[in-house]
Coordinates of C-alpha atoms and ligand atoms in Angstrom, one line a residue:
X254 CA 0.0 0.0 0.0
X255 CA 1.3 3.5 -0.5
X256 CA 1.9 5.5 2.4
X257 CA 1.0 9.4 2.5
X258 CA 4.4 10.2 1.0
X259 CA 3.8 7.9 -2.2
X260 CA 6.3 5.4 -0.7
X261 CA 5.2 1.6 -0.6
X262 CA 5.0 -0.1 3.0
X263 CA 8.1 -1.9 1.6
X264 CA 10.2 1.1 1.5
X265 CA 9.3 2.9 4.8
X266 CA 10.1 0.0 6.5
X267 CA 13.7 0.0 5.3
X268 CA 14.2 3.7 5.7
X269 CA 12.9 3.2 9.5
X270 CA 15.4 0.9 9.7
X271 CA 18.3 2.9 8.6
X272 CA 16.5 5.7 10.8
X273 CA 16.7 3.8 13.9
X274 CA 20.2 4.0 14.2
X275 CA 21.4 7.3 13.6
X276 CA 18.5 9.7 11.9
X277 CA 20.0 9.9 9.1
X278 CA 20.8 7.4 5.4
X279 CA 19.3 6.7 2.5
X280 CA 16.1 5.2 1.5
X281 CA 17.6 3.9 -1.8
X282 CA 20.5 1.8 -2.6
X283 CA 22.6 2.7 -5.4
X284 CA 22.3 -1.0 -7.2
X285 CA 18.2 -1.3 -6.6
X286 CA 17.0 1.7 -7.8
X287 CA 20.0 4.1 -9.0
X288 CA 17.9 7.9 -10.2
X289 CA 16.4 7.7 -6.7
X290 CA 19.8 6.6 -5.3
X291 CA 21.0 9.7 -7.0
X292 CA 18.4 12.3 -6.0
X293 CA 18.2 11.8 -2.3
X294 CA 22.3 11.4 -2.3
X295 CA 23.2 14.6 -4.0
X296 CA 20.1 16.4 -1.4
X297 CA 21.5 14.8 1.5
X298 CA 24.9 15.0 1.0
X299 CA 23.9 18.4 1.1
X300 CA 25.0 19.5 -2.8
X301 CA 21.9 20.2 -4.1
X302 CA 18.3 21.3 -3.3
X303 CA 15.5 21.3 -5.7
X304 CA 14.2 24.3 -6.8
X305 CA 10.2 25.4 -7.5
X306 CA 11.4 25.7 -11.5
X307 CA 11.5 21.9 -13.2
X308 CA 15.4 21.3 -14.5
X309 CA 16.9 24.2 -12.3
X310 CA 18.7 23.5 -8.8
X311 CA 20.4 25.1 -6.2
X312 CA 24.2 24.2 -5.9
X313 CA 25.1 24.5 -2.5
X314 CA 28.5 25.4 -0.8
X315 CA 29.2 22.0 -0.9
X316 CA 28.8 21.7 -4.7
X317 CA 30.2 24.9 -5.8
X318 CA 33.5 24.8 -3.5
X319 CA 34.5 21.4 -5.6
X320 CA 33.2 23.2 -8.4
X321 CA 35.7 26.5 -7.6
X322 CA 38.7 23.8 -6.7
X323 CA 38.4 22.4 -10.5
X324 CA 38.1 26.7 -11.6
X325 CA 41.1 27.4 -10.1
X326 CA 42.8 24.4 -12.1
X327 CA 42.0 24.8 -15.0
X328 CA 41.7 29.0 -14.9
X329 CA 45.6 28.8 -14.0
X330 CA 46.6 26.3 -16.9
X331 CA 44.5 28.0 -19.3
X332 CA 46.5 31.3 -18.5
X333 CA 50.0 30.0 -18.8
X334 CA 48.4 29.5 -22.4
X335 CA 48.0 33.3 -22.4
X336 CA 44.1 32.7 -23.0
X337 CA 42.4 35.3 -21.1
X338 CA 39.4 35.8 -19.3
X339 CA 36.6 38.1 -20.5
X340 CA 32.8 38.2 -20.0
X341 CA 30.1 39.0 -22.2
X342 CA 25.9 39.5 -21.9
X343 CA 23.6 36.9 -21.1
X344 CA 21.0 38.3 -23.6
X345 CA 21.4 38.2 -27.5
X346 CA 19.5 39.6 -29.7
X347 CA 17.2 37.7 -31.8
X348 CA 18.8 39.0 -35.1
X349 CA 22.4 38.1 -33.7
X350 CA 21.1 34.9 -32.2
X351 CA 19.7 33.7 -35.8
X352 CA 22.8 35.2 -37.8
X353 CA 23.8 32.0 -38.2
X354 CA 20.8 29.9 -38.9
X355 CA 22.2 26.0 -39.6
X356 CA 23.9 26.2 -36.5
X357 CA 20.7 27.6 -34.4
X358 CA 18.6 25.5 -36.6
X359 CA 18.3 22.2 -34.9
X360 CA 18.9 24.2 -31.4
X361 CA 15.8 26.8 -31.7
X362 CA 13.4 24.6 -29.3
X363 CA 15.9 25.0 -26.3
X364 CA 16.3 28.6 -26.3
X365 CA 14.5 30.5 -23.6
X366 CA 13.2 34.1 -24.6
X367 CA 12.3 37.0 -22.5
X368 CA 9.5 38.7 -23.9
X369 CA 8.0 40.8 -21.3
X370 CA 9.6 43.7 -18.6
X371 CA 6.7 44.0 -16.3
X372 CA 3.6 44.4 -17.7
X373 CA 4.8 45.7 -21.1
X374 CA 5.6 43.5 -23.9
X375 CA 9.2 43.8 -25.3
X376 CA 9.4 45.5 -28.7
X377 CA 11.4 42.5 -29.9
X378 CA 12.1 39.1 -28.0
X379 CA 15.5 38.8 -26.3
X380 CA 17.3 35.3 -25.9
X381 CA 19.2 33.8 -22.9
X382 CA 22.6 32.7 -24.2
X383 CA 22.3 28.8 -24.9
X384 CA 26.2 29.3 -25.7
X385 CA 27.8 32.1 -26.8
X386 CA 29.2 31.8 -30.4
X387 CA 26.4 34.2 -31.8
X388 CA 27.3 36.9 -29.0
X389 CA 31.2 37.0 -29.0
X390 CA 31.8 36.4 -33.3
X391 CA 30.6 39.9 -34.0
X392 CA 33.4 41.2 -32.0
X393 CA 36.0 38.7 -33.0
X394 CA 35.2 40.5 -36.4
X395 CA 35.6 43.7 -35.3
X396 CA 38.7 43.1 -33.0
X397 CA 40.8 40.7 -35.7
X398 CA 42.1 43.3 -38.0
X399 CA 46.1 41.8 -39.0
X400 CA 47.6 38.6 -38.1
X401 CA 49.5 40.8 -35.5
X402 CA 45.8 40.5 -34.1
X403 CA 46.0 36.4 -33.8
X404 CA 45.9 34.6 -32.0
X405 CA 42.9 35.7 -30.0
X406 CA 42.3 33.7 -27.6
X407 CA 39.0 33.9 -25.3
X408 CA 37.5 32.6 -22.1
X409 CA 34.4 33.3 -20.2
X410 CA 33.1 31.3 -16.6
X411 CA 29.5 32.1 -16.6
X412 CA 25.9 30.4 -17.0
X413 CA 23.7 29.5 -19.6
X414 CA 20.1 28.8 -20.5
X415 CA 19.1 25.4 -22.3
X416 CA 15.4 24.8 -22.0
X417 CA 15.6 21.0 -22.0
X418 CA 12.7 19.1 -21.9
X419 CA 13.6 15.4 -20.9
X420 CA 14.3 14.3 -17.9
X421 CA 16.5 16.7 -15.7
X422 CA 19.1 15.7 -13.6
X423 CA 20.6 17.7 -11.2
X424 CA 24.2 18.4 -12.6
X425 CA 24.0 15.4 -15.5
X426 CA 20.9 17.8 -17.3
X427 CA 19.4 21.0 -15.7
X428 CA 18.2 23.6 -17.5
X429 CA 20.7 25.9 -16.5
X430 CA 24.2 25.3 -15.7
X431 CA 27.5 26.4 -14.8
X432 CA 30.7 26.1 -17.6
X433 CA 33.5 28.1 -18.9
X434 CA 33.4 28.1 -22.8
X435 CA 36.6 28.9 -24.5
X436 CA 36.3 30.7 -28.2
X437 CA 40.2 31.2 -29.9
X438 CA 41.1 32.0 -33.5
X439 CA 44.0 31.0 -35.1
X440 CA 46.0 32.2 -38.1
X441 CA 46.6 28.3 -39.0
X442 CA 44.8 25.4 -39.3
X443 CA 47.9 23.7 -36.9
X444 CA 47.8 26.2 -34.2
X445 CA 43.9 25.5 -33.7
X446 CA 44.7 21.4 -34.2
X447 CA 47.1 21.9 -31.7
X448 CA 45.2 23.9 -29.0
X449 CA 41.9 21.5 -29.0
X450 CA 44.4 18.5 -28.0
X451 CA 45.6 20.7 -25.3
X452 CA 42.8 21.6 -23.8
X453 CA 41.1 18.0 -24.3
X454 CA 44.4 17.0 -22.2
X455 CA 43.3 19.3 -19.4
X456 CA 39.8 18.0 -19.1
X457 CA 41.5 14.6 -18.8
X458 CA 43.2 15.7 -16.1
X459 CA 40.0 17.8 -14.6
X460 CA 38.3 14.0 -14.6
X461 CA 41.0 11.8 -13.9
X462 CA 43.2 13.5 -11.7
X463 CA 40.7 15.7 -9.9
X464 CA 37.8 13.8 -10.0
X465 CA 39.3 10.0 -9.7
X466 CA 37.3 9.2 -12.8
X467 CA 38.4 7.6 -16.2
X468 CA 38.1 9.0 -19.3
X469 CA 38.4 7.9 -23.3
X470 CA 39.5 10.6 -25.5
X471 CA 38.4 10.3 -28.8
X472 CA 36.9 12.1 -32.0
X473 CA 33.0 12.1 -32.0
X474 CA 31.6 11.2 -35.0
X475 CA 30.0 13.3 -38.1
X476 CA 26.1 12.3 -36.6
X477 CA 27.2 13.0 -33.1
X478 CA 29.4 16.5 -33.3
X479 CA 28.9 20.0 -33.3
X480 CA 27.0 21.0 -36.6
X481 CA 28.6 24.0 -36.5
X482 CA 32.3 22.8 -36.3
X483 CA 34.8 20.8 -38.7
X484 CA 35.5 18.5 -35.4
X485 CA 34.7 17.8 -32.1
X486 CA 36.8 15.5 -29.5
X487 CA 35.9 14.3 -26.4
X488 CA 36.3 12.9 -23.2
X489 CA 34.1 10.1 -22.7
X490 CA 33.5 8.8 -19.5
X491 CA 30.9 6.1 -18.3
X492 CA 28.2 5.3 -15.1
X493 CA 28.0 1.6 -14.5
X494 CA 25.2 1.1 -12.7
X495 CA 23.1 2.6 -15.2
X496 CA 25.7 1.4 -18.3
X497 CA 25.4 4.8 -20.0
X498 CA 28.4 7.1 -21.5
X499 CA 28.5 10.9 -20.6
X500 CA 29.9 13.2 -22.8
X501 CA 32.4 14.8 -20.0
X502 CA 33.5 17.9 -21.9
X503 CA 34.2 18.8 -25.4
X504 CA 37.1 20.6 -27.6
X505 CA 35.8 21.4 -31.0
X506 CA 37.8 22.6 -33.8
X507 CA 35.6 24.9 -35.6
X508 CA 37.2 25.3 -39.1
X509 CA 36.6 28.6 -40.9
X510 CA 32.3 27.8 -40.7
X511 CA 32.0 30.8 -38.6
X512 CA 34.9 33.0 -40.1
X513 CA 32.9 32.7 -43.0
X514 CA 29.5 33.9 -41.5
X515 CA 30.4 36.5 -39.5
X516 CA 33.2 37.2 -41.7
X517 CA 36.0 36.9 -39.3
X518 CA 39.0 38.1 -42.0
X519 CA 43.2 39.0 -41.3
X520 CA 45.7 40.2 -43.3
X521 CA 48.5 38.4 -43.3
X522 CA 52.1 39.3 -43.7
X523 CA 51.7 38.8 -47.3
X524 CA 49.0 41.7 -47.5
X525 CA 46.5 39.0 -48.3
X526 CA 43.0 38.6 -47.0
X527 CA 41.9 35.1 -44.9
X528 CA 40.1 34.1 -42.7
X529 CA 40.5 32.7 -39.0
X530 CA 40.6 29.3 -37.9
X531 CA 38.5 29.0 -34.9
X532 CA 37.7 26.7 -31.5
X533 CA 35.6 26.4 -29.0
X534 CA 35.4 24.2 -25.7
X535 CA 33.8 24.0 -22.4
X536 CA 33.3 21.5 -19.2
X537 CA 30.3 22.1 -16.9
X538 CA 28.9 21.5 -13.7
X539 CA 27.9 18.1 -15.4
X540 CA 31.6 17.0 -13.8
X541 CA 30.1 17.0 -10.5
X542 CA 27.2 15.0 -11.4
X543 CA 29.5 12.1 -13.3
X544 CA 31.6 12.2 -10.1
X545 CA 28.7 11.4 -8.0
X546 CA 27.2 8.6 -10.2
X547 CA 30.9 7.0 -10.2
X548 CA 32.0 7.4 -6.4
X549 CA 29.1 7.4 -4.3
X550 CA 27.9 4.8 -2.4
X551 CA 24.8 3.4 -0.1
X552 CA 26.2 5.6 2.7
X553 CA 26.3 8.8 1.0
X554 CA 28.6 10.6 -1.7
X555 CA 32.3 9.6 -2.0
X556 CA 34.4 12.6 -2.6
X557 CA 37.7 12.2 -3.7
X558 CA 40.6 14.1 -2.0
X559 CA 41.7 16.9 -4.4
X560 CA 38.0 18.1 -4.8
X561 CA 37.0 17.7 -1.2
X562 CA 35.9 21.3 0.5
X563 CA 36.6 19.2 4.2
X564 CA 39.3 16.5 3.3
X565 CA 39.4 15.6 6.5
X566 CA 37.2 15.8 9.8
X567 CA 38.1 15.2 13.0
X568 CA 35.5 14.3 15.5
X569 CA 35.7 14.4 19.7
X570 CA 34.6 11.2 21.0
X571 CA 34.0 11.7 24.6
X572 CA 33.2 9.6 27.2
X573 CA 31.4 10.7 30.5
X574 CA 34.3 10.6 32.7
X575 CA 37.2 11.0 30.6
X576 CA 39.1 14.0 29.6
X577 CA 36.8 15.8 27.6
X578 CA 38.7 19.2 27.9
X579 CA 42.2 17.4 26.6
X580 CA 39.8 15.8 24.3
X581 CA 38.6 18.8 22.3
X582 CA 42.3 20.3 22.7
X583 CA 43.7 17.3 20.9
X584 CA 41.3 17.9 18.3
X585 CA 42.1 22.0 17.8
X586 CA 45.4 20.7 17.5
X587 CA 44.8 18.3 15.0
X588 CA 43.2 20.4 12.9
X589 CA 45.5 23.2 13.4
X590 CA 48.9 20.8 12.5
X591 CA 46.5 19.8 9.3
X592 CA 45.7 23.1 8.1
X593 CA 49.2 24.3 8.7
X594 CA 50.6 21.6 6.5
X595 CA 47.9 22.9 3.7
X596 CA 45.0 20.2 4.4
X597 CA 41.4 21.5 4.4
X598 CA 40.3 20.0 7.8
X599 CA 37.6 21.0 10.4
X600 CA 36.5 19.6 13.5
X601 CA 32.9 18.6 14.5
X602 CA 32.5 20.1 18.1
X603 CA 29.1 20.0 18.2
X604 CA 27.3 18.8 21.4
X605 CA 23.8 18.6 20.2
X606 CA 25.1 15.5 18.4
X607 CA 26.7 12.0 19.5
X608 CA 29.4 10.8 17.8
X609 CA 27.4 8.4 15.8
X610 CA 25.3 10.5 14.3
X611 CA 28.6 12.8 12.9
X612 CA 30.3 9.7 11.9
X613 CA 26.8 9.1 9.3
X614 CA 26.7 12.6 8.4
X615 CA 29.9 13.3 7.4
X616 CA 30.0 9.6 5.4
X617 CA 26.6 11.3 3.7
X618 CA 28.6 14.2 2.5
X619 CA 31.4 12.0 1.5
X620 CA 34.4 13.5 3.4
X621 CA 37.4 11.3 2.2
X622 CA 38.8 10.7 5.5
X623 CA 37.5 10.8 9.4
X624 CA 39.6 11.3 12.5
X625 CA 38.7 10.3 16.1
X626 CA 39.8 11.2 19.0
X627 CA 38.8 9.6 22.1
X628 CA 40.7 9.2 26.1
X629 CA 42.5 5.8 24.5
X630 CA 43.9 7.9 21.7
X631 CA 44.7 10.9 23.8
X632 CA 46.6 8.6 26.4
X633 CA 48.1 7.0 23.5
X634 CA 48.8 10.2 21.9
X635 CA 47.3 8.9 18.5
X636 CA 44.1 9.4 16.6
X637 CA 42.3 6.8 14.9
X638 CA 41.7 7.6 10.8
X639 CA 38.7 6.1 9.3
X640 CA 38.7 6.1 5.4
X641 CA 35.4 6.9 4.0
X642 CA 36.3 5.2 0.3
X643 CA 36.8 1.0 2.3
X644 CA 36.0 2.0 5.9
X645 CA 39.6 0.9 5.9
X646 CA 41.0 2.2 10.3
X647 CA 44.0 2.9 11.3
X648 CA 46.1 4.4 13.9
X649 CA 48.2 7.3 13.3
X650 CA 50.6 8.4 16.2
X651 CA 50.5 12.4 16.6
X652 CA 54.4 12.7 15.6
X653 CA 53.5 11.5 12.4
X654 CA 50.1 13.2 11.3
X655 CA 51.4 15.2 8.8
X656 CA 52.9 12.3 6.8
X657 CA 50.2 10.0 8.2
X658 CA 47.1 11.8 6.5
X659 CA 49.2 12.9 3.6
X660 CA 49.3 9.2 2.8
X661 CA 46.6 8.1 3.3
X662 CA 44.7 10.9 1.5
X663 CA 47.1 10.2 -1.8
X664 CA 46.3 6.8 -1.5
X665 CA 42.6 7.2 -1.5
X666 CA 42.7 9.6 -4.6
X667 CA 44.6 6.8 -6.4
X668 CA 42.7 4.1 -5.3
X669 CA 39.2 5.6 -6.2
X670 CA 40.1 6.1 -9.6
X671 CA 41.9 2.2 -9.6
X672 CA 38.2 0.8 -8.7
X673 CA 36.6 3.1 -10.9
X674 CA 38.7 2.8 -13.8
X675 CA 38.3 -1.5 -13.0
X676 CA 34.6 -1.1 -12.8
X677 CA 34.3 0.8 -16.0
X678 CA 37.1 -1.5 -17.8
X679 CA 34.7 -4.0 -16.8
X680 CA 32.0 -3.3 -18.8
X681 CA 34.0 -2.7 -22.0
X682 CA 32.8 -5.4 -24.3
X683 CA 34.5 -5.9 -27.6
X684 CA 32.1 -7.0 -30.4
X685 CA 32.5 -7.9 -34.0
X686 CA 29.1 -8.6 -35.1
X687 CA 25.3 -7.8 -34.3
X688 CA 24.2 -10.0 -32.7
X689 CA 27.3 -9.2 -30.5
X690 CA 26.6 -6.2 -30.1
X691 CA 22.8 -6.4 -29.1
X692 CA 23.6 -8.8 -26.2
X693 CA 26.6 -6.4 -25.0
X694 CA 23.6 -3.7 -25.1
X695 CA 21.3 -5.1 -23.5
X696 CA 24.2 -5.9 -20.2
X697 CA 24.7 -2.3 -20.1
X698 CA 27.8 -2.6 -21.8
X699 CA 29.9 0.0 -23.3
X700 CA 30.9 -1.1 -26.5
X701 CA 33.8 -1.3 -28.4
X702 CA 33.0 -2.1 -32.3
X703 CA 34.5 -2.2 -35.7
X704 CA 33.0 0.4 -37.8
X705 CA 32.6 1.6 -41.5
X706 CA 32.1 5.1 -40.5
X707 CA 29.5 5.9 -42.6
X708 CA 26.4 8.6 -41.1
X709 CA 24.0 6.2 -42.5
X710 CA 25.1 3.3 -40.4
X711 CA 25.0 5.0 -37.5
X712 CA 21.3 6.5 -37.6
X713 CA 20.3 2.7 -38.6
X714 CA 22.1 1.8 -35.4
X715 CA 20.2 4.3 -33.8
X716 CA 16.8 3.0 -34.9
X717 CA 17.5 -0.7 -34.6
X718 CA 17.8 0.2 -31.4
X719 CA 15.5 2.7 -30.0
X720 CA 12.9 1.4 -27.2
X721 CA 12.2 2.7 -23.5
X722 CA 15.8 2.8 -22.6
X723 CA 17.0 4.8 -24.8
X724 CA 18.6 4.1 -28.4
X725 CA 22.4 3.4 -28.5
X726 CA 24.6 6.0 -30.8
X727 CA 28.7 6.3 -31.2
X728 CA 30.2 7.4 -28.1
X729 CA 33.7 8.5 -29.6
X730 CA 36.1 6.8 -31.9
X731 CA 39.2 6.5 -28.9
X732 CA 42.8 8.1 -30.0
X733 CA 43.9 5.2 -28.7
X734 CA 42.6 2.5 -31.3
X735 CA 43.8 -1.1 -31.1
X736 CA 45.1 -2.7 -34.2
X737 CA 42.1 -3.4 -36.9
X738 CA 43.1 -6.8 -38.8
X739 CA 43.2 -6.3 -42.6
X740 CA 39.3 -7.7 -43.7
X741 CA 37.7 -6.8 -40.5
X742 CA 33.8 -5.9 -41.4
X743 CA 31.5 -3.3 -39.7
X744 CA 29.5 -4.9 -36.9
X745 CA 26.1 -2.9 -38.2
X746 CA 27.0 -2.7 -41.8
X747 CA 29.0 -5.5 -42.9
X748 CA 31.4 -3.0 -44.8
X749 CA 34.7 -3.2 -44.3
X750 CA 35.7 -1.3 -41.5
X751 CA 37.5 1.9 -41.3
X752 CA 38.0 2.3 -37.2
X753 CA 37.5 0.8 -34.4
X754 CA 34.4 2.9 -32.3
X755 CA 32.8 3.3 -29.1
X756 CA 29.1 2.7 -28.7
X757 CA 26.4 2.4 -26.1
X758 CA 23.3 4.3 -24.4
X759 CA 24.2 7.7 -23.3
X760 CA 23.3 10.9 -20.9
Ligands
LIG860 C1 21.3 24.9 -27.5 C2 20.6 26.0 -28.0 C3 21.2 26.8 -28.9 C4 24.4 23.2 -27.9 C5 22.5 24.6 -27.9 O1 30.2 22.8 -27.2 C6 22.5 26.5 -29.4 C7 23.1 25.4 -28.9 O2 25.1 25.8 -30.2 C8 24.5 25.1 -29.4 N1 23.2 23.5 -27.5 N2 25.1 24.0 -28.8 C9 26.4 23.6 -29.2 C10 27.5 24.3 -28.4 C11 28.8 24.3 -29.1 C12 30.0 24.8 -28.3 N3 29.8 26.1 -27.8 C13 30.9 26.7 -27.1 C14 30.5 23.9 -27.3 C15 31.6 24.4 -26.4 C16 31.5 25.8 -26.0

């Protein structure tokens, strides 16, 4: 029967068991029933809280701090590229916005409008940047004069407006999000080639290094990138429990589409006119969301070290007649020797609270590692460290914190991308044929197949394999591409194939 909150008998009487013991968990596990898994962790864990708009949510300071930490990454390797920082309106005009019409074309539906300012109607309709292409080109015409001008090299941190209409997700799909979006032009074709690697490079590092999660680089494919561009790469990554890719970020080469629209000429040292080459790339608060769907677990978030707002916290663990007072000076000084050594730790000291009930919360919100401090540890002079990744305990003597936590900390950063990076390697499935492939599908499978590369082939794929789930579509084509024996055939087609591509249900 369902309850007044819409939740079967069943349900309430496992979340009053998780309740019993501390007052706080999750009503979902993440490998029974994963989008509510998702929902309650991301609300709990205290990241997110929904918002009265459908596909809009409120990042909290627990989001946006990891999404600052990544910022300040990338912001300071994008400016030892001498790309700068600029920032331009939110609102385009509709004459701007449709300038370039193909582009917009197959866009138009998710562009939100304002028409009104109070009661009065606006003489003409203004858009809410969807991206910002439309907005900056004008300017790149105006400011690109000689190749002295070149390269120009742009970057803006700011939001945008998509008005999606399936299924929002906080972080994975909201209507609008965080990103930076990068827009350069080039003299050369090879000075553009060569930035998009680059900055594909740093979102590799933004996922793998940052965010403990494993990514493929690769080229999308003609069906799959930006109609606007000449190319688009990629960094693929991939949820498990729900056996769909996610496009993690993307560096697009642009060609000279847009140079030609909005007539973005030099002169070069020749005295002849051309025109630009141009890119654009961006990463959004999407990260976050792929983060959470990869680490977390049925106790909460998992956050890895470098992204963690509170790598560690320490917790007093009194008892009635111990030391309470050397207690709670044990843990200042913990905390002190940790920040001075360029941790971010805190200590819990509230008393409103048993130590139970901090141990659960801070699991919730997924800080990497816990210490305790309690009389044994104080006469011991030690604290006890509780990773949050295994539950894995140990004792660290006070000489030694420094080093102590530093390992341990390093270790779990490297180990959560080891498991992830095992769990996603496991559902790599290589297929050569069909009826290979529609198997490794339907196992939620991320799929590795020989391909003819033809546009055709892949929207066939896509229908042969549309249903409720979602149909399947070319993930990327992976830099890295494993030798393709002389005869092999297309696993859709039956052509010879030209590559070897990844496939499978996506975000
Ligand atoms: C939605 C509405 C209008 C994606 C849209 O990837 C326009 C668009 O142009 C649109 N959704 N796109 C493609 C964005 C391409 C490109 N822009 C700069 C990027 C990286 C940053």
């Amino acid at each position: 029967m369902a309850g007044k909150d819409g939740k079967t008998s069943a349900t309430k009487g496992k979340k009053k068991e998780v309740k019993k013991e501390t007052g706080l968990g999750l009503s979902f596990k993440k490998d029974e029933n994963f989008g509510e898994w998702y929902s309650e962790v991301v609300v709990n864990g205290e990241m997110i809280e929904y918002y009265d708009i459908s596909g809009c949510y409120i990042l909290r300071p627990w989001a946006m701090s990891i999404w600052e930490i990544m910022e300040t990454f990338f912001d300071a390797e994008i400016k030892k590229m001498k790309i700068k920082n600029c920032y331009f309106p939110l609102f385009v005009s509709s004459g701007v916005l449709q300038k370039e019409k193909d582009h917009i074309e197959g866009f138009a539906p998710e562009v939100a409008w304002v028409t009104k300012s109070g009661e009065s109607e606006l003489e003409m309709p203004i858009a809410i940047r969807p991206t910002s292409e439309t907005v900056m080109y004008p300017y790149f015409s105006k400011w690109i004069r000689g190749h002295r001008d070149l390269p120009l090299r742009l970057n803006q941190w700011c939001n945008v407006v998509r008005w999606e209409f399936s299924n929002p997700t906080p972080f994975i799909r909201s209507r609008e999000f965080l990103w930076q979006e990068g827009h350069t032009a080039f003299a050369t074709k090879e000075e553009a080639d060569t930035e998009v690697l680059e900055i594909l490079e740093l979102y590799r590092r933004i996922y793998e290094e940052f965010l403990a999660v494993p990514v493929i680089k690769g080229k999308k494919s003609e069906h799959e990138k930006f109609a606007g561009g000449l190319y688009t790469t990629t960094v693929e990554a991939f949820v498990p429990n729900t056996g769909r890719g996610v496009q993690g970020a993307t560096s697009h080469c642009l060609g000279q589409n847009f140079a030609k629209m909005f007539e973005i000429n030099f002169e070069n040292e020749k005295g002849e006119k051309c025109m630009v080459w141009q890119n654009s790339w961006a990463y959004t608060t999407r990260t976050i969301g792929v983060m959470v769907m990869v680490h977390g677990d049925d106790k909460g978030l998992v956050l890895p070290p470098k992204v963690a707002s509170v790598q560690v916290i320490v917790i007093p663990v009194p008892y009635k007649d111990a030391n309470t007072q050397g207690i709670f000076d044990a843990c200042a000084a913990t905390v002190k020797t940790l920040n001075e050594a360029g941790f971010r730790a805190e200590a819990d000291y509230r008393d409103n609270y048993s130590p139970g009930w901090k141990y659960s919360h801070w699991e919730m919100k997924g800080v990497p590692l816990r210490i305790e401090i309690g009389p044994k540890d104080l006469a011991n002079n030690q604290v006890r460290a509780v990773r949050r990744d295994n539950s894995a305990k140990s004792d660290i003597p006070m000489a030694g914190l420094v080093e102590g936590v530093k390992e341990t900390l390093d270790n779990i950063q490297q180990s959560l991308f080891d498991v992830a990076k095992q769990k996603r390697d496991a559902c790599i499935q290589v297929v050569n044929t069909w009826d290979e492939f529609a198997e490794a599908l339907g196992q939620k499978k991320m799929i590795l197949a020989p391909w003819c590369d033809e546009e055709e082939v892949e929207k066939d794929v896509k229908a042969r394999t549309k249903g409720e789930m979602g149909a399947a579509k070319s993930l990327c084509t992976p830099f890295d591409q494993p030798e393709l024996p002389e005869g092999t055939l297309c696993f859709a087609s039956g052509k010879p194939a030209k590559k070897w591509t990844y496939w499978g249900r996506s975000y």
